[in-house]
Coordinates of C-alpha atoms and ligand atoms in Angstrom, one line a residue:
X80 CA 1.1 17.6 -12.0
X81 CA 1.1 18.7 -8.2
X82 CA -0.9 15.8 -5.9
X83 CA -2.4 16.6 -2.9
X84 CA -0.7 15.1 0.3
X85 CA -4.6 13.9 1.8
X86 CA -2.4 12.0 4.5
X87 CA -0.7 15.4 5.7
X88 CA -4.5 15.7 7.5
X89 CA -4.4 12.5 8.9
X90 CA -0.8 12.0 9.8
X91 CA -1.0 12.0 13.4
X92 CA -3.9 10.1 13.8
X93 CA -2.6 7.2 11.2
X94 CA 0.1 6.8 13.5
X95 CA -1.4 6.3 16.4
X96 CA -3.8 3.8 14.8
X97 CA -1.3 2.1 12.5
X98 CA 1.9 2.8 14.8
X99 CA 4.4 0.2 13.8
X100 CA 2.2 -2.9 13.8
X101 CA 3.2 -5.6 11.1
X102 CA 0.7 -8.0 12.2
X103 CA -2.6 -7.3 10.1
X104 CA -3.1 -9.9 7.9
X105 CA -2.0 -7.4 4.8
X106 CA 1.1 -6.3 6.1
X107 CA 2.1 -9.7 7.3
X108 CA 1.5 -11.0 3.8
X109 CA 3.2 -8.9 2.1
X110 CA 6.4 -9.3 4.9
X111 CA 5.8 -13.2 3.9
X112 CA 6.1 -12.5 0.2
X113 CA 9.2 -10.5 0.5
X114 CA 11.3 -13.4 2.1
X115 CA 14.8 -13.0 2.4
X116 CA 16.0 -9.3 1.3
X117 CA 19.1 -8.8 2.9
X118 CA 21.6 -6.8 1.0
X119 CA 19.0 -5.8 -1.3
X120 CA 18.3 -2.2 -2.3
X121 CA 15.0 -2.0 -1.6
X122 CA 12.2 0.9 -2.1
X123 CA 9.1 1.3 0.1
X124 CA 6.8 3.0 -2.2
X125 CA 4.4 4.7 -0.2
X126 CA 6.1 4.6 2.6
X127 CA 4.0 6.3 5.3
X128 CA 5.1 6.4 8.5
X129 CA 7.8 3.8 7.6
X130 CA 6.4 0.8 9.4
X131 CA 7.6 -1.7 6.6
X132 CA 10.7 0.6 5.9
X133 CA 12.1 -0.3 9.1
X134 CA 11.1 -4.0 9.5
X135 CA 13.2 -4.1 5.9
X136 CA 16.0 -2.4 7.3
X137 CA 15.9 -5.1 10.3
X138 CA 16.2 -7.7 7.5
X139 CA 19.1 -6.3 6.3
X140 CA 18.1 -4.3 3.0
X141 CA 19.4 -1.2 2.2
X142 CA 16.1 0.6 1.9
X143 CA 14.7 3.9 0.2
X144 CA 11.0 5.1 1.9
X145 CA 9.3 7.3 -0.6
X146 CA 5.9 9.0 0.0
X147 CA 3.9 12.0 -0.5
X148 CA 3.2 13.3 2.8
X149 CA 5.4 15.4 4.5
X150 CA 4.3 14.6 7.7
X151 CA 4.5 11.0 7.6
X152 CA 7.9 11.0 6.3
X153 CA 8.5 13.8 8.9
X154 CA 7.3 11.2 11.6
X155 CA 9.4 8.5 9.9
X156 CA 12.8 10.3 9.6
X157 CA 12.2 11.1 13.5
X158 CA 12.0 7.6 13.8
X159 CA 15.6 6.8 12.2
X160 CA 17.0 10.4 14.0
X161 CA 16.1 7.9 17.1
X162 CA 16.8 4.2 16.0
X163 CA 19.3 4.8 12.9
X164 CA 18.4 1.8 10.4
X165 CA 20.2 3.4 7.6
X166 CA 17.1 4.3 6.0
X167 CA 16.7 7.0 3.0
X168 CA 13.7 9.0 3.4
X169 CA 12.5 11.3 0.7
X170 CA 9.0 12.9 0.1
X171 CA 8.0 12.7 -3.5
X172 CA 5.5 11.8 -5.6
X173 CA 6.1 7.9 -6.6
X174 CA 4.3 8.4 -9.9
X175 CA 6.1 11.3 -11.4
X176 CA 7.6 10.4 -14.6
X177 CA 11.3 11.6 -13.3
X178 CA 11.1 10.6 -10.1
X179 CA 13.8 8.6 -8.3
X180 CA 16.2 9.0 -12.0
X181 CA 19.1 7.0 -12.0
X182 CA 18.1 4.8 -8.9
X183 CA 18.1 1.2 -9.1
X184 CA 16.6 -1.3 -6.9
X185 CA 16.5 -4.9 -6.6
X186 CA 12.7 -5.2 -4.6
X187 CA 10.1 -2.6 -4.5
X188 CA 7.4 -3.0 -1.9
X189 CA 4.4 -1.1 -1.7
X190 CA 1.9 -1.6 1.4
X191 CA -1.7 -0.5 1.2
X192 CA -0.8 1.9 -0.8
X193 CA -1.7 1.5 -4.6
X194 CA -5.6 2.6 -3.6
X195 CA -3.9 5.9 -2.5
X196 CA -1.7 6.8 -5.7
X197 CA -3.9 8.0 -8.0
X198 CA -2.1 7.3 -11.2
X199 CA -2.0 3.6 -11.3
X200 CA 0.0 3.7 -14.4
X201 CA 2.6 6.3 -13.6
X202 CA 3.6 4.5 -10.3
X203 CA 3.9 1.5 -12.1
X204 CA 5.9 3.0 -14.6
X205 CA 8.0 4.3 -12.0
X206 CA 8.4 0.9 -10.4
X207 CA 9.6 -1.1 -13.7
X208 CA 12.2 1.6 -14.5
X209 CA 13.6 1.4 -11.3
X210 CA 13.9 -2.4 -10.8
X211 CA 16.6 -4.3 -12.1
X212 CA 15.4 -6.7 -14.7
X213 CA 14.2 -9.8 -12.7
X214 CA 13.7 -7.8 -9.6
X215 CA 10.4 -7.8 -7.3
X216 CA 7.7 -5.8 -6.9
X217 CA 5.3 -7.1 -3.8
X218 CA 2.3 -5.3 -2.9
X219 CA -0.8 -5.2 -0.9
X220 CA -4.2 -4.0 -0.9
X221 CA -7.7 -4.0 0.4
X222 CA -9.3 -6.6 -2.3
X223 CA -10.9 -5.1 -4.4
X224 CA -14.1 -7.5 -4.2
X225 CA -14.3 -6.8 -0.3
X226 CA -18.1 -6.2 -0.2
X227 CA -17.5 -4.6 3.5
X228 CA -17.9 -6.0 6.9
X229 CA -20.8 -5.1 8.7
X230 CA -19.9 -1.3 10.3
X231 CA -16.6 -2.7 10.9
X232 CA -15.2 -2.3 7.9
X233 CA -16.4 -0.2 4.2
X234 CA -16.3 -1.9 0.7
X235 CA -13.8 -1.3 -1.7
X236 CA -16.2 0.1 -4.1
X237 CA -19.0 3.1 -3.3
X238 CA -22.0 1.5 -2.0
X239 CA -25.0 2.0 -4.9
X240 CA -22.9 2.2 -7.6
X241 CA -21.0 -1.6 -7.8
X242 CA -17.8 -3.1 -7.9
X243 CA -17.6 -2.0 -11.7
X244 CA -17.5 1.8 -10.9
X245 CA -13.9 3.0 -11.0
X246 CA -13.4 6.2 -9.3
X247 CA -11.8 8.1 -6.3
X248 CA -14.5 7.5 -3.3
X249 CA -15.2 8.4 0.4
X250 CA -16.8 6.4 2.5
X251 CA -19.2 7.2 4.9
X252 CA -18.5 3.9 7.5
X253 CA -17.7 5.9 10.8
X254 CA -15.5 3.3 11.9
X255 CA -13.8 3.8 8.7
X256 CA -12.4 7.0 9.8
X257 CA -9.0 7.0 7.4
X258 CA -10.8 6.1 4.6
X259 CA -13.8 8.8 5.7
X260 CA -10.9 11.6 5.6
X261 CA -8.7 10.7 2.7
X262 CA -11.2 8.4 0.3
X263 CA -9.3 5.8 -1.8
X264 CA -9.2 5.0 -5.7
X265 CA -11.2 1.8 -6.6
X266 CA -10.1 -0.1 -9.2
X267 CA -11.5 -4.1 -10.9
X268 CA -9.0 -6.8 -10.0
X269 CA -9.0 -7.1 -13.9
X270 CA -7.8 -3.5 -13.8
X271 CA -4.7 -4.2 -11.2
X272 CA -3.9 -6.9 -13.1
X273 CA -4.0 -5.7 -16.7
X274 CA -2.0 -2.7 -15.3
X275 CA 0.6 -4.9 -14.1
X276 CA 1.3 -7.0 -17.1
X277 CA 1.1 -4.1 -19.5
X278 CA 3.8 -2.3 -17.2
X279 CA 5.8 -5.6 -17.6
X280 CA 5.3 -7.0 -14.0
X281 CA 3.2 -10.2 -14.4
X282 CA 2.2 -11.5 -11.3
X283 CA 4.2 -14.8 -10.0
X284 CA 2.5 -15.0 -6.9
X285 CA -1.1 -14.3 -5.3
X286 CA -2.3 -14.8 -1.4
X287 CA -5.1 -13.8 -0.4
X288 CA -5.3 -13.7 3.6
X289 CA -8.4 -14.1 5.4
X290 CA -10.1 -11.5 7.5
X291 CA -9.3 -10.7 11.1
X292 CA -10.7 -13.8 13.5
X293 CA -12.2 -11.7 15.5
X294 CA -14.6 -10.8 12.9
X295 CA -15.6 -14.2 11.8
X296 CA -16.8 -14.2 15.4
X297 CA -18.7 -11.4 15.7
X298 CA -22.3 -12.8 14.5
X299 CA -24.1 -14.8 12.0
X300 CA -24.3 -14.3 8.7
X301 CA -20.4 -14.6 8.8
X302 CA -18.9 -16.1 5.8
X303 CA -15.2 -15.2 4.9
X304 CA -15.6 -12.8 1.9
X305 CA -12.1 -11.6 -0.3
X306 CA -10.6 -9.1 2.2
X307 CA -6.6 -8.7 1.0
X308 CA -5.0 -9.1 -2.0
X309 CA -1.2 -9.6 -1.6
X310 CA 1.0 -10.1 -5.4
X311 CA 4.3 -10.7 -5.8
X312 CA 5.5 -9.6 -9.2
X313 CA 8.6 -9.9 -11.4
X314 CA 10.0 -7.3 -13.6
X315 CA 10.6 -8.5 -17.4
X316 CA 13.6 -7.8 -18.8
Ligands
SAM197 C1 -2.5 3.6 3.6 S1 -1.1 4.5 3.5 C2 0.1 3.3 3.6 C3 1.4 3.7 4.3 C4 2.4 2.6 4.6 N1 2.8 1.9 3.4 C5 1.9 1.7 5.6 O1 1.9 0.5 5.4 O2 1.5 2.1 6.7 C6 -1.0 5.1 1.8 C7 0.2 6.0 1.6 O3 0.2 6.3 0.2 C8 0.8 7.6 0.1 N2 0.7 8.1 -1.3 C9 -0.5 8.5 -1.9 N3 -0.2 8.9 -3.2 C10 1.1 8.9 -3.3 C11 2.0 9.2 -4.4 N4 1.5 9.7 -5.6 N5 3.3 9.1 -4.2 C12 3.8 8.6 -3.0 N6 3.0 8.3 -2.0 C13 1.7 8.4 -2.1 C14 0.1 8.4 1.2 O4 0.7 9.6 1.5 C15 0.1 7.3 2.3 O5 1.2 7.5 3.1

């Protein structure tokens, strides 16, 4: 099945928001699940831009980026053209059933990006036969349960429908405006998680980090609600 690249659209704006910035509380979660990695053959699913490619290259991994959109992996291979990290780009789909055959890697990391593949079970599929038995898989997301933030930020699921309502979404949040352009697949926590087992990668580790001070700040009515959902998971075998 061909997949549509809905990041080619966006690429230049998603890397002017998103740049190379590790420090949102998702990113940085994951970074803090992945620990020590050097030496380790590493792939970025969904690479992007290459944001977390590169800070795993720093840490000494040898590191594969995959992702769909040509122009982000564009904008990440001009990147490594300037500061060479060693780091193998390719542009693929990360849920094709032959995708990266005959690779093997001892981490897989994938960084906001599961809400963006639309076949949960292919990528996963993709990630178990790739890993090493015993080897990591850490990702993170937008949790699913986040209700939204005010007009900051847009639920996971499609307002008037419910958290239950699986499907591929847009929002309509204007300060929203990657989701507004390329939408996102929302999925139950029960759904992530039943995925992951029954693609043999239990989960061995949850964090959940808190949402941005700055919004706690911004008025009453300010409780901390589930905002990221960071897993680290370990492939059977
Ligand atoms: C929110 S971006 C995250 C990018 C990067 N990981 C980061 O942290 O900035 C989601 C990415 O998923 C990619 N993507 C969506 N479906 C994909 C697929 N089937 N295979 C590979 N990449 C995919 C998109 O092209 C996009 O770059």
């Amino acid at each position: 099945m061909i997949r549509t690249a809905r990041y080619d659209q966006v690429a230049e704006f998603y890397v002017d928001e998103v740049g190379d910035r590790l420090d949102d509380a998702g990113t940085a979660g994951l970074l803090g699940l992945v620990g020590d990695v050097e030496g380790r053959r590493v792939l970025d699913a969904a690479c992007g831009q290459g944001r977390v490619s590169r800070e795993l290259a720093r840490r000494s991994a040898v590191v594969t980026g995959i992702d769909l959109s040509a122009e982000l992996v564009q904008r990440a291979a001009a990147v490594e053209g300037k500061q060479r990290l060693g780091i193998d780009y390719r542009v693929a789909d990360v849920s094709a059933p032959d995708v990266l055959a005959g690779s093997v890697f001892d981490g897989v990391t994938c960084n906001f990006g599961l809400s963006d593949i639309d076949d949960l079970d292919g990528v996963l599929r993709t990630v178990r036969r790739v890993l090493r038995p015993g080897g990591f898989l850490v990702l993170s997301l937008l949790h699913p349960c986040f209700p939204g933030w005010r007009d900051i930020a847009s639920s996971a699921w499609p307002p008037g429908e419910g958290y239950f309502q699986e499907g591929w979404w847009r929002t309509e949040v204007r300060s929203s405006r990657i989701r507004r352009a390329v939408g996102a697949n929302h999925r139950t926590l029960s759904t992530y998680l039943n995925a992951l087992v029954g693609n043999g990668l239990p989960v061995q580790t949850a964090a959940e980090p808190p949402p941005p001070a700055d919004w706690l700040t911004a008025g009453p009515g300010t409780d901390p609600v589930p905002t990221f959902l960071v897993l680290r998971c370990r492939a059977e075998g």
